[in-house]
């Protein structure tokens, strides 16, 4: 692995993480429930995973883009690591896993983008929904971070893994 590839791997993960961290400081969406309500991105991030307990199955599915993106990032680091690991007893090389980070990152970005088509969101545990008026900067930064992650991982795989496979053939 060249120094350029090493730096590129870091930037592919670092830039989306920075954008994601900035998104948590912003408001995410405005919706109707007993007047106009605003959700901050940090509140959606912290309680989005437990929304299924209040009847928000689709909301929880949307929130799952976060752990899918984290898994994609971890898989990306594992898949692009050039260190050959040896099995401790037989001292034979352990084969690398098949690349899956590019698909996982696309799934995470697709889930995030799909939320922009929603017209209503669960507003109360009683099942009451509220009309979504607007998506705020926190949402768009979140979507941007996942999109940049997907583009970075896929471009890296296309550029370096395809070239590596052709050289091995």
Coordinates of N, CA, C and O in Angstrom, one line a residue, residues 42-157:
X42 N -29.2 15.7 17.2 CA -28.7 14.9 18.3 C -29.8 14.1 19.0 O -29.6 12.9 19.3
X43 N -31.0 14.7 19.1 CA -32.1 13.9 19.8 C -32.5 12.8 18.9 O -32.8 11.7 19.4
X44 N -32.6 13.0 17.6 CA -32.9 11.9 16.7 C -31.9 10.8 16.7 O -32.2 9.6 16.6
X45 N -30.6 11.2 16.8 CA -29.6 10.2 16.8 C -29.6 9.4 18.1 O -29.5 8.2 18.1
X46 N -29.9 10.1 19.2 CA -29.9 9.4 20.5 C -31.1 8.5 20.7 O -31.0 7.4 21.4
X47 N -32.3 8.9 20.3 CA -33.5 8.1 20.6 C -34.1 7.5 19.4 O -35.0 6.7 19.5
X48 N -33.5 7.7 18.2 CA -34.0 7.0 17.0 C -34.0 5.5 17.0 O -34.9 4.9 16.5
X49 N -33.0 5.0 17.7 CA -32.9 3.5 17.7 C -34.0 2.9 18.6 O -34.3 1.7 18.3
X50 N -34.5 3.6 19.5 CA -35.6 3.0 20.4 C -37.0 3.4 19.9 O -37.9 3.1 20.6
X51 N -37.0 4.1 18.8 CA -38.3 4.5 18.3 C -39.3 3.3 18.0 O -40.5 3.5 18.0
X52 N -38.7 2.2 17.8 CA -39.5 1.0 17.5 C -40.4 0.7 18.7 O -41.5 0.1 18.6
X53 N -39.9 1.0 19.9 CA -40.7 0.7 21.1 C -41.9 1.6 21.2 O -42.9 1.2 21.8
X54 N -41.9 2.7 20.5 CA -43.1 3.6 20.5 C -44.0 3.4 19.2 O -44.9 4.1 19.0
X55 N -43.7 2.3 18.5 CA -44.4 2.1 17.3 C -43.8 2.6 16.0 O -44.5 2.6 14.9
X56 N -42.6 3.1 16.1 CA -42.0 3.7 14.9 C -41.1 2.8 14.2 O -39.8 2.9 14.2
X57 N -41.6 1.8 13.5 CA -40.8 0.8 12.8 C -40.1 1.4 11.7 O -38.9 1.1 11.5
X58 N -40.7 2.2 10.9 CA -40.0 2.8 9.7 C -39.0 3.9 10.2 O -37.9 4.0 9.6
X59 N -39.3 4.6 11.3 CA -38.4 5.5 11.8 C -37.1 4.8 12.3 O -36.0 5.3 12.1
X60 N -37.3 3.7 12.9 CA -36.1 2.9 13.4 C -35.3 2.3 12.2 O -34.1 2.3 12.3
X61 N -36.0 1.9 11.2 CA -35.3 1.5 10.0 C -34.4 2.6 9.4 O -33.3 2.3 9.0
X62 N -35.0 3.8 9.4 CA -34.2 4.9 8.9 C -33.0 5.2 9.8 O -31.9 5.4 9.3
X63 N -33.2 5.1 11.1 CA -32.1 5.3 12.0 C -31.0 4.2 11.8 O -29.8 4.5 12.1
X64 N -31.3 3.0 11.3 CA -30.4 2.0 11.1 C -29.3 2.3 10.1 O -28.3 1.6 10.0
X65 N -29.5 3.4 9.3 CA -28.4 3.8 8.4 C -27.1 4.1 9.1 O -26.1 3.9 8.6
X66 N -27.3 4.6 10.4 CA -26.1 4.9 11.2 C -25.2 3.7 11.5 O -24.0 3.6 11.2
X67 N -25.8 2.6 12.1 CA -24.9 1.4 12.4 C -24.5 0.7 11.1 O -23.4 0.2 11.0
X68 N -25.3 0.8 10.0 CA -24.8 0.2 8.8 C -23.6 0.9 8.2 O -22.7 0.3 7.7
X69 N -23.6 2.3 8.3 CA -22.5 3.1 7.9 C -21.3 2.8 8.7 O -20.1 2.7 8.2
X70 N -21.4 2.6 10.0 CA -20.3 2.3 10.9 C -19.7 0.9 10.5 O -18.5 0.8 10.4
X71 N -20.6 0.0 10.3 CA -20.1 -1.4 9.9 C -19.4 -1.3 8.5 O -18.3 -1.9 8.3
X72 N -19.9 -0.5 7.6 CA -19.3 -0.3 6.3 C -17.9 0.3 6.5 O -16.9 -0.1 5.8
X73 N -17.7 1.3 7.4 CA -16.4 1.9 7.6 C -15.4 0.9 8.2 O -14.3 0.9 7.8
X74 N -15.9 0.1 9.2 CA -15.0 -0.9 9.8 C -14.6 -1.9 8.7 O -13.4 -2.3 8.6
X75 N -15.6 -2.4 7.9 CA -15.3 -3.4 6.9 C -14.3 -2.8 5.9 O -13.4 -3.5 5.4
X76 N -14.5 -1.5 5.5 CA -13.6 -0.8 4.6 C -12.2 -0.9 5.1 O -11.2 -1.2 4.3
X77 N -12.0 -0.6 6.4 CA -10.6 -0.6 6.9 C -10.0 -2.0 6.9 O -8.8 -2.2 6.6
X78 N -10.8 -3.0 7.2 CA -10.4 -4.4 7.2 C -10.1 -4.9 5.7 O -9.0 -5.5 5.5
X79 N -10.9 -4.5 4.8 CA -10.8 -5.0 3.4 C -9.6 -4.3 2.7 O -9.0 -4.9 1.8
X80 N -9.3 -3.1 3.1 CA -8.2 -2.4 2.4 C -6.9 -2.5 3.2 O -5.9 -1.8 2.7
X81 N -6.8 -3.2 4.2 CA -5.6 -3.4 5.0 C -4.7 -4.4 4.3 O -5.1 -5.5 3.9
X82 N -3.5 -4.0 4.0 CA -2.6 -4.9 3.2 C -1.7 -5.8 4.1 O -0.9 -6.6 3.6
X83 N -1.9 -5.8 5.4 CA -1.2 -6.6 6.3 C -1.7 -8.0 6.2 O -2.9 -8.3 6.3
X84 N -0.8 -9.0 6.0 CA -1.2 -10.4 5.8 C -1.2 -11.0 7.2 O -0.1 -11.1 7.9
X85 N -2.3 -11.5 7.7 CA -2.4 -12.2 9.0 C -2.2 -13.7 8.8 O -2.7 -14.3 7.9
X86 N -1.4 -14.2 9.8 CA -1.2 -15.7 9.7 C -2.0 -16.4 10.8 O -2.1 -15.9 11.9
X87 N -2.4 -17.6 10.4 CA -3.1 -18.4 11.3 C -2.1 -18.9 12.4 O -1.0 -19.3 12.0
X88 N -2.4 -18.8 13.7 CA -1.3 -19.0 14.7 C -0.8 -20.4 14.7 O 0.4 -20.5 15.0
X89 N -1.5 -21.4 14.5 CA -1.0 -22.8 14.7 C -0.3 -23.2 13.4 O 0.8 -23.7 13.4
X90 N -1.0 -23.1 12.3 CA -0.4 -23.6 11.0 C 0.5 -22.7 10.3 O 1.2 -23.0 9.3
X91 N 0.5 -21.4 10.7 CA 1.3 -20.3 10.1 C 1.0 -20.2 8.6 O 1.8 -19.9 7.8
X92 N -0.3 -20.3 8.3 CA -0.8 -20.1 6.9 C -1.5 -18.8 6.8 O -2.1 -18.4 7.8
X93 N -1.4 -18.1 5.7 CA -2.1 -16.8 5.6 C -3.7 -17.0 5.7 O -4.2 -17.9 5.2
X94 N -4.3 -16.1 6.4 CA -5.7 -16.0 6.6 C -6.3 -15.2 5.4 O -5.8 -14.1 5.2
X95 N -7.2 -15.8 4.6 CA -7.7 -15.1 3.4 C -8.5 -13.9 3.8 O -9.1 -13.9 4.9
X96 N -8.4 -12.9 3.0 CA -9.1 -11.6 3.2 C -10.6 -11.9 2.9 O -11.0 -12.7 2.1
X97 N -11.5 -11.2 3.7 CA -12.9 -11.3 3.4 C -13.3 -10.7 2.0 O -12.6 -9.8 1.6
X98 N -14.3 -11.2 1.5 CA -14.8 -10.6 0.2 C -15.3 -9.2 0.5 O -15.9 -8.9 1.6
X99 N -15.0 -8.2 -0.3 CA -15.4 -6.8 -0.1 C -16.9 -6.7 0.0 O -17.7 -7.2 -0.8
X100 N -17.4 -6.0 1.0 CA -18.8 -5.8 1.2 C -19.1 -4.3 1.6 O -20.2 -3.9 1.7
X101 N -18.0 -3.6 2.0 CA -18.2 -2.2 2.5 C -18.8 -1.3 1.4 O -19.6 -0.4 1.8
X102 N -18.5 -1.6 0.1 CA -19.1 -0.7 -0.9 C -20.7 -0.9 -0.9 O -21.4 0.1 -1.1
X103 N -21.1 -2.1 -0.8 CA -22.6 -2.3 -0.8 C -23.2 -1.8 0.5 O -24.3 -1.2 0.4
X104 N -22.6 -2.0 1.6 CA -23.1 -1.5 2.9 C -23.2 0.0 2.9 O -24.2 0.6 3.4
X105 N -22.2 0.7 2.4 CA -22.2 2.1 2.3 C -23.3 2.6 1.4 O -24.0 3.6 1.7
X106 N -23.6 2.0 0.3 CA -24.7 2.4 -0.6 C -26.0 2.2 0.1 O -26.9 3.0 -0.1
X107 N -26.2 1.1 0.8 CA -27.4 0.8 1.5 C -27.7 1.9 2.5 O -28.8 2.4 2.6
X108 N -26.7 2.3 3.3 CA -26.8 3.3 4.3 C -27.2 4.6 3.7 O -28.1 5.3 4.2
X109 N -26.5 5.0 2.6 CA -26.9 6.3 1.9 C -28.3 6.2 1.3 O -29.0 7.2 1.4
X110 N -28.6 5.1 0.8 CA -30.0 4.9 0.2 C -31.1 5.0 1.2 O -32.1 5.7 1.0
X111 N -30.8 4.4 2.4 CA -31.8 4.6 3.5 C -32.0 6.0 3.9 O -33.1 6.5 4.1
X112 N -30.8 6.7 4.0 CA -30.9 8.1 4.5 C -31.6 9.0 3.5 O -32.4 9.8 3.8
X113 N -31.3 8.8 2.2 CA -32.0 9.6 1.1 C -33.5 9.2 1.1 O -34.3 10.1 0.8
X114 N -33.9 8.0 1.4 CA -35.3 7.6 1.3 C -36.1 8.4 2.3 O -37.3 8.6 2.0
X115 N -35.5 8.8 3.4 CA -36.3 9.6 4.4 C -36.8 10.9 3.8 O -37.8 11.5 4.2
X116 N -36.0 11.5 2.8 CA -36.4 12.8 2.3 C -37.7 12.7 1.5 O -38.3 13.8 1.2
X117 N -38.2 11.5 1.2 CA -39.5 11.4 0.5 C -40.7 11.2 1.4 O -41.8 11.1 1.0
X118 N -40.4 11.1 2.7 CA -41.5 10.9 3.7 C -42.3 12.2 3.8 O -41.8 13.3 3.7
X119 N -43.6 12.0 4.0 CA -44.5 13.2 4.1 C -44.9 13.3 5.6 O -45.3 14.4 6.0
X120 N -44.9 12.2 6.4 CA -45.2 12.2 7.8 C -44.2 11.4 8.6 O -43.6 10.6 8.1
X121 N -44.2 11.8 9.9 CA -43.3 11.1 10.8 C -44.1 10.8 12.1 O -45.1 11.5 12.4
X122 N -43.8 9.7 12.8 CA -44.5 9.4 14.1 C -44.2 10.5 15.0 O -43.1 10.9 15.3
X123 N -45.3 11.1 15.5 CA -45.1 12.3 16.4 C -45.3 11.9 17.9 O -44.8 12.6 18.8
X124 N -46.1 10.9 18.2 CA -46.4 10.5 19.6 C -46.5 8.9 19.6 O -46.8 8.3 18.6
X125 N -46.3 8.4 20.8 CA -46.3 7.0 21.0 C -47.7 6.4 20.8 O -47.9 5.2 20.6
X126 N -48.7 7.2 20.8 CA -50.1 6.8 20.5 C -50.3 6.4 19.1 O -51.4 5.9 18.7
X127 N -49.3 6.7 18.2 CA -49.4 6.3 16.8 C -49.8 7.6 16.0 O -49.9 7.5 14.8
X128 N -49.9 8.7 16.6 CA -50.2 9.9 15.9 C -49.0 10.3 15.0 O -47.9 10.3 15.5
X129 N -49.3 10.7 13.8 CA -48.3 11.1 12.9 C -48.4 12.6 12.7 O -49.5 13.2 12.9
X130 N -47.3 13.2 12.4 CA -47.3 14.7 12.1 C -46.7 14.9 10.8 O -45.8 14.2 10.3
X131 N -47.2 15.9 10.1 CA -46.8 16.3 8.7 C -45.4 16.9 8.8 O -45.1 17.7 9.7
X132 N -44.5 16.4 8.0 CA -43.1 17.0 7.9 C -43.2 18.3 7.1 O -43.6 18.2 5.9
X133 N -42.8 19.4 7.7 CA -42.8 20.6 6.9 C -41.5 20.9 6.2 O -41.5 21.3 5.1
X134 N -40.4 20.6 6.9 CA -39.1 20.8 6.2 C -38.0 20.0 6.8 O -38.1 19.6 8.0
X135 N -37.0 19.7 6.0 CA -35.8 19.1 6.5 C -34.7 20.2 6.7 O -34.5 21.0 5.8
X136 N -34.1 20.2 7.8 CA -33.2 21.3 8.2 C -31.8 20.8 7.9 O -31.5 19.7 7.5
X137 N -30.8 21.7 8.2 CA -29.4 21.4 7.9 C -28.9 20.2 8.5 O -28.0 19.5 7.9
X138 N -29.3 19.8 9.7 CA -28.8 18.6 10.3 C -29.1 17.4 9.5 O -28.3 16.5 9.4
X139 N -30.3 17.3 9.0 CA -30.7 16.2 8.1 C -29.8 16.2 6.9 O -29.3 15.1 6.5
X140 N -29.7 17.3 6.2 CA -28.9 17.3 4.9 C -27.4 17.1 5.2 O -26.8 16.4 4.3
X141 N -26.9 17.5 6.3 CA -25.5 17.2 6.6 C -25.3 15.7 6.9 O -24.3 15.1 6.5
X142 N -26.3 15.1 7.6 CA -26.3 13.6 7.8 C -26.3 12.9 6.5 O -25.5 12.0 6.3
X143 N -27.2 13.2 5.6 CA -27.3 12.6 4.3 C -26.0 12.8 3.5 O -25.5 11.8 2.9
X144 N -25.5 14.0 3.6 CA -24.2 14.3 2.9 C -23.1 13.4 3.4 O -22.3 12.9 2.6
X145 N -23.0 13.2 4.7 CA -21.9 12.4 5.3 C -22.0 11.0 4.8 O -21.0 10.4 4.4
X146 N -23.2 10.4 4.8 CA -23.4 9.1 4.3 C -23.1 8.9 2.8 O -22.6 7.9 2.4
X147 N -23.5 9.9 2.1 CA -23.3 9.9 0.6 C -21.8 10.0 0.3 O -21.3 9.3 -0.6
X148 N -21.1 10.9 1.0 CA -19.7 11.1 0.8 C -18.9 9.8 1.2 O -18.0 9.4 0.5
X149 N -19.4 9.2 2.3 CA -18.8 7.9 2.7 C -19.0 6.8 1.6 O -18.0 6.1 1.2
X150 N -20.2 6.7 1.0 CA -20.5 5.8 0.0 C -19.7 6.1 -1.3 O -19.1 5.1 -1.9
X151 N -19.6 7.3 -1.7 CA -18.8 7.7 -2.9 C -17.3 7.4 -2.7 O -16.7 6.8 -3.5
X152 N -16.8 7.7 -1.5 CA -15.4 7.5 -1.2 C -15.0 6.0 -1.2 O -14.1 5.6 -1.8
X153 N -15.8 5.2 -0.5 CA -15.6 3.8 -0.4 C -15.7 3.1 -1.8 O -14.8 2.3 -2.2
X154 N -16.7 3.5 -2.6 CA -16.9 2.9 -3.9 C -15.8 3.3 -4.9 O -15.3 2.5 -5.7
X155 N -15.4 4.6 -4.8 CA -14.3 5.0 -5.7 C -13.0 4.3 -5.4 O -12.3 3.9 -6.2
X156 N -12.7 4.2 -4.1 CA -11.5 3.5 -3.6 C -11.5 2.1 -4.1 O -10.6 1.6 -4.7
X157 N -12.6 1.4 -3.9 CA -12.7 0.0 -4.3 C -12.6 -0.1 -5.9 O -11.9 -1.0 -6.4

